[in-house]
Amino acid sequence: MFRINRKGIVILFFFPLLFLASQIFMKYNYRYFYISDFDPVYAFLFNGLNLARGMPGTGLAGFPGTTMQLFIAIVIHLGYLFRGGASLSEDVLLNPEYYLHIASMGVVLINTAAFLLTGILLFRKTGRYDVSVFLQFTPFISVFGFYYGTLIMCEPFMLLAVQIITLQLALFYFSDRATLSHKQIMITAAAVGFGIATKISFFPVFFLPLLVANGWQAKLKYTLFTLITAGILALPLYSN
């Protein structure tokens, strides 16, 4: 394991903090979600509210988008802790932008943490700043990853899944192992399942880890855990 000095901290924190600052700045382009031209954020909000109330079902079964809805359900409960007076449903309907903005910044903070952790873990493994920073640069080369980073839609969570998968494949590449370790298989499969439950167009990514998961046992383990993760995260769809 390589240790990170003060210079390394500056290098590895630079792009994640730049991403965070740019997303906060870009958020002023659409201060209100109800006048944005992007995915139906209010549909996500109301589906999240249904889940927060323990009512399964979704109107976005085509995505499926359940990871974002589950996240919003959690955000609603957390945000409601600081409110008072009205019931949970009433407060969400009366103050929808409050909950949407909390969810938006929550997604940004999660992705920022993922980019930072990617750089730190990869440097501790390789001792190379160039490789570590290169993987942190992911959102800046993707229009969806950068411009849509604060929006309540599937793409920001797909970016998170890609970052986790890329990190695990990079850690494997710089190791002396012939195949993915058990831990890497589990984390990669969870990220792929998360991505598929976020948007079905993520499914082709499923085949990428199979190229480095040598042996039928590793491939079977990866496949089964991916299906289990996707199946659990897609639970809100089953009532439909």
C-alpha positions as a Python dict, from the first residue, in 0.01 Angstrom:
ca = {
    (1, 'M'): (0, 0, 0),
    (2, 'F'): (128, 345, -96),
    (3, 'R'): (78, 635, 143),
    (4, 'I'): (-66, 968, 30),
    (5, 'N'): (132, 1281, 122),
    (6, 'R'): (7, 1640, 131),
    (7, 'K'): (79, 1695, -236),
    (8, 'G'): (-113, 1379, -317),
    (9, 'I'): (-414, 1501, -120),
    (10, 'V'): (-427, 1816, -332),
    (11, 'I'): (-396, 1617, -655),
    (12, 'L'): (-656, 1355, -566),
    (13, 'F'): (-906, 1606, -426),
    (14, 'F'): (-881, 1850, -719),
    (15, 'F'): (-1114, 1691, -976),
    (16, 'P'): (-1378, 1566, -729),
    (17, 'L'): (-1400, 1915, -576),
    (18, 'L'): (-1406, 2070, -923),
    (19, 'F'): (-1696, 1841, -1011),
    (20, 'L'): (-1880, 1938, -692),
    (21, 'A'): (-1827, 2312, -745),
    (22, 'S'): (-1929, 2297, -1111),
    (23, 'Q'): (-2247, 2104, -1031),
    (24, 'I'): (-2347, 2358, -765),
    (25, 'F'): (-2281, 2639, -1012),
    (26, 'M'): (-2470, 2471, -1297),
    (27, 'K'): (-2769, 2410, -1072),
    (28, 'Y'): (-2857, 2778, -1102),
    (29, 'N'): (-2949, 2716, -1467),
    (30, 'Y'): (-3275, 2560, -1350),
    (31, 'R'): (-3354, 2682, -1003),
    (32, 'Y'): (-3698, 2519, -1020),
    (33, 'F'): (-3751, 2162, -1133),
    (34, 'Y'): (-4109, 2220, -1244),
    (35, 'I'): (-3993, 2439, -1534),
    (36, 'S'): (-3708, 2210, -1646),
    (37, 'D'): (-3723, 2025, -1976),
    (38, 'F'): (-3565, 1703, -1856),
    (39, 'D'): (-3699, 1367, -1738),
    (40, 'P'): (-4027, 1375, -1541),
    (41, 'V'): (-3876, 1469, -1207),
    (42, 'Y'): (-4218, 1501, -1049),
    (43, 'A'): (-4303, 1145, -1154),
    (44, 'F'): (-3989, 1031, -976),
    (45, 'L'): (-4088, 1237, -673),
    (46, 'F'): (-4441, 1097, -653),
    (47, 'N'): (-4321, 740, -704),
    (48, 'G'): (-4066, 801, -429),
    (49, 'L'): (-4346, 933, -208),
    (50, 'N'): (-4549, 619, -270),
    (51, 'L'): (-4252, 408, -165),
    (52, 'A'): (-4193, 627, 139),
    (53, 'R'): (-4554, 560, 240),
    (54, 'G'): (-4507, 185, 194),
    (55, 'M'): (-4711, 173, -126),
    (56, 'P'): (-4527, -27, -396),
    (57, 'G'): (-4576, 42, -762),
    (58, 'T'): (-4432, 280, -1013),
    (59, 'G'): (-4532, 469, -1323),
    (60, 'L'): (-4181, 451, -1468),
    (61, 'A'): (-4168, 79, -1538),
    (62, 'G'): (-3997, 136, -1871),
    (63, 'F'): (-3665, 254, -1726),
    (64, 'P'): (-3708, 91, -1467),
    (65, 'G'): (-3559, 376, -1260),
    (66, 'T'): (-3630, 212, -927),
    (67, 'T'): (-3294, 304, -773),
    (68, 'M'): (-3373, 675, -806),
    (69, 'Q'): (-3721, 622, -665),
    (70, 'L'): (-3587, 429, -367),
    (71, 'F'): (-3330, 702, -310),
    (72, 'I'): (-3601, 970, -317),
    (73, 'A'): (-3806, 769, -69),
    (74, 'I'): (-3508, 777, 169),
    (75, 'V'): (-3456, 1148, 104),
    (76, 'I'): (-3823, 1219, 179),
    (77, 'H'): (-3798, 1054, 521),
    (78, 'L'): (-3471, 1233, 601),
    (79, 'G'): (-3596, 1570, 478),
    (80, 'Y'): (-3921, 1533, 669),
    (81, 'L'): (-3726, 1506, 995),
    (82, 'F'): (-3660, 1881, 970),
    (83, 'R'): (-4020, 1971, 890),
    (84, 'G'): (-4327, 1995, 1107),
    (85, 'G'): (-4698, 2048, 1101),
    (86, 'A'): (-4832, 1873, 792),
    (87, 'S'): (-4831, 1499, 737),
    (88, 'L'): (-4561, 1340, 524),
    (89, 'S'): (-4771, 1330, 206),
    (90, 'E'): (-4904, 1681, 255),
    (91, 'D'): (-4560, 1824, 317),
    (92, 'V'): (-4417, 1665, 1),
    (93, 'L'): (-4709, 1792, -209),
    (94, 'L'): (-4687, 2140, -58),
    (95, 'N'): (-4306, 2161, -81),
    (96, 'P'): (-4199, 1938, -371),
    (97, 'E'): (-3903, 2153, -472),
    (98, 'Y'): (-3757, 2125, -122),
    (99, 'Y'): (-3738, 1748, -147),
    (100, 'L'): (-3620, 1749, -508),
    (101, 'H'): (-3333, 1985, -428),
    (102, 'I'): (-3224, 1768, -136),
    (103, 'A'): (-3228, 1462, -363),
    (104, 'S'): (-3038, 1651, -631),
    (105, 'M'): (-2757, 1756, -401),
    (106, 'G'): (-2754, 1410, -246),
    (107, 'V'): (-2680, 1254, -585),
    (108, 'V'): (-2403, 1508, -647),
    (109, 'L'): (-2241, 1438, -310),
    (110, 'I'): (-2260, 1061, -363),
    (111, 'N'): (-2092, 1088, -704),
    (112, 'T'): (-1831, 1329, -568),
    (113, 'A'): (-1746, 1082, -293),
    (114, 'A'): (-1722, 802, -550),
    (115, 'F'): (-1475, 998, -765),
    (116, 'L'): (-1265, 1087, -462),
    (117, 'L'): (-1264, 731, -331),
    (118, 'T'): (-1168, 603, -676),
    (119, 'G'): (-855, 818, -680),
    (120, 'I'): (-755, 733, -324),
    (121, 'L'): (-800, 356, -355),
    (122, 'L'): (-630, 335, -692),
    (123, 'F'): (-331, 541, -577),
    (124, 'R'): (-290, 329, -264),
    (125, 'K'): (-283, 26, -491),
    (126, 'T'): (-57, 158, -770),
    (127, 'G'): (126, 462, -631),
    (128, 'R'): (54, 638, -963),
    (129, 'Y'): (-117, 975, -970),
    (130, 'D'): (-166, 970, -1347),
    (131, 'V'): (-379, 656, -1341),
    (132, 'S'): (-569, 765, -1031),
    (133, 'V'): (-656, 1108, -1170),
    (134, 'F'): (-743, 961, -1510),
    (135, 'L'): (-1026, 758, -1358),
    (136, 'Q'): (-1147, 1062, -1164),
    (137, 'F'): (-1185, 1245, -1494),
    (138, 'T'): (-1479, 1025, -1598),
    (139, 'P'): (-1765, 1279, -1556),
    (140, 'F'): (-1579, 1549, -1748),
    (141, 'I'): (-1571, 1346, -2069),
    (142, 'S'): (-1942, 1261, -2059),
    (143, 'V'): (-2219, 1508, -2141),
    (144, 'F'): (-2468, 1300, -1940),
    (145, 'G'): (-2228, 1269, -1650),
    (146, 'F'): (-2142, 1637, -1628),
    (147, 'Y'): (-2436, 1840, -1755),
    (148, 'Y'): (-2706, 1614, -1607),
    (149, 'G'): (-2523, 1553, -1280),
    (150, 'T'): (-2772, 1741, -1061),
    (151, 'L'): (-3091, 1628, -1232),
    (152, 'I'): (-3341, 1379, -1093),
    (153, 'M'): (-3304, 1121, -1368),
    (154, 'C'): (-3134, 788, -1426),
    (155, 'E'): (-2806, 906, -1578),
    (156, 'P'): (-2634, 1034, -1257),
    (157, 'F'): (-2681, 694, -1092),
    (158, 'M'): (-2560, 518, -1407),
    (159, 'L'): (-2246, 729, -1382),
    (160, 'L'): (-2201, 610, -1023),
    (161, 'A'): (-2233, 246, -1132),
    (162, 'V'): (-1980, 293, -1411),
    (163, 'Q'): (-1733, 454, -1171),
    (164, 'I'): (-1755, 162, -929),
    (165, 'I'): (-1714, -96, -1206),
    (166, 'T'): (-1421, 90, -1361),
    (167, 'L'): (-1245, 110, -1025),
    (168, 'Q'): (-1280, -264, -963),
    (169, 'L'): (-1151, -350, -1311),
    (170, 'A'): (-858, -111, -1265),
    (171, 'L'): (-771, -263, -927),
    (172, 'F'): (-774, -605, -1091),
    (173, 'Y'): (-559, -486, -1382),
    (174, 'F'): (-287, -358, -1148),
    (175, 'S'): (-291, -672, -934),
    (176, 'D'): (-107, -998, -990),
    (177, 'R'): (-424, -1205, -991),
    (178, 'A'): (-540, -1412, -1289),
    (179, 'T'): (-906, -1332, -1225),
    (180, 'L'): (-1128, -1105, -1020),
    (181, 'S'): (-1117, -1170, -647),
    (182, 'H'): (-1433, -1271, -460),
    (183, 'K'): (-1467, -918, -322),
    (184, 'Q'): (-1421, -762, -664),
    (185, 'I'): (-1681, -995, -814),
    (186, 'M'): (-1934, -906, -546),
    (187, 'I'): (-1878, -530, -575),
    (188, 'T'): (-1878, -536, -955),
    (189, 'A'): (-2192, -749, -970),
    (190, 'A'): (-2369, -520, -723),
    (191, 'A'): (-2276, -216, -932),
    (192, 'V'): (-2392, -380, -1256),
    (193, 'G'): (-2718, -490, -1094),
    (194, 'F'): (-2762, -137, -960),
    (195, 'G'): (-2708, 2, -1311),
    (196, 'I'): (-2956, -237, -1472),
    (197, 'A'): (-3220, -153, -1211),
    (198, 'T'): (-3155, 212, -1285),
    (199, 'K'): (-3199, 186, -1661),
    (200, 'I'): (-3232, -123, -1877),
    (201, 'S'): (-3001, 23, -2143),
    (202, 'F'): (-2720, -38, -1893),
    (203, 'F'): (-2748, -413, -1955),
    (204, 'P'): (-2465, -441, -2217),
    (205, 'V'): (-2218, -342, -1943),
    (206, 'F'): (-2301, -676, -1781),
    (207, 'F'): (-2079, -856, -2033),
    (208, 'L'): (-1764, -650, -1969),
    (209, 'P'): (-1663, -808, -1632),
    (210, 'L'): (-1721, -1154, -1781),
    (211, 'L'): (-1410, -1097, -1993),
    (212, 'V'): (-1187, -1090, -1684),
    (213, 'A'): (-1380, -1328, -1458),
    (214, 'N'): (-1187, -1641, -1550),
    (215, 'G'): (-1343, -1980, -1483),
    (216, 'W'): (-1704, -2089, -1483),
    (217, 'Q'): (-1736, -2055, -1107),
    (218, 'A'): (-1633, -1687, -1113),
    (219, 'K'): (-1863, -1617, -1409),
    (220, 'L'): (-2155, -1798, -1245),
    (221, 'K'): (-2102, -1619, -914),
    (222, 'Y'): (-2089, -1282, -1091),
    (223, 'T'): (-2400, -1357, -1298),
    (224, 'L'): (-2609, -1480, -1006),
    (225, 'F'): (-2519, -1190, -778),
    (226, 'T'): (-2591, -941, -1057),
    (227, 'L'): (-2937, -1091, -1110),
    (228, 'I'): (-3007, -1098, -735),
    (229, 'T'): (-2902, -733, -691),
    (230, 'A'): (-3105, -615, -991),
    (231, 'G'): (-3403, -821, -878),
    (232, 'I'): (-3402, -677, -526),
    (233, 'L'): (-3361, -318, -644),
    (234, 'A'): (-3643, -363, -897),
    (235, 'L'): (-3890, -478, -629),
    (236, 'P'): (-4115, -169, -665),
    (237, 'L'): (-4202, -287, -1017),
    (238, 'Y'): (-4344, -623, -921),
    (239, 'S'): (-4685, -498, -807),
    (240, 'N'): (-4741, -374, -1163),
}
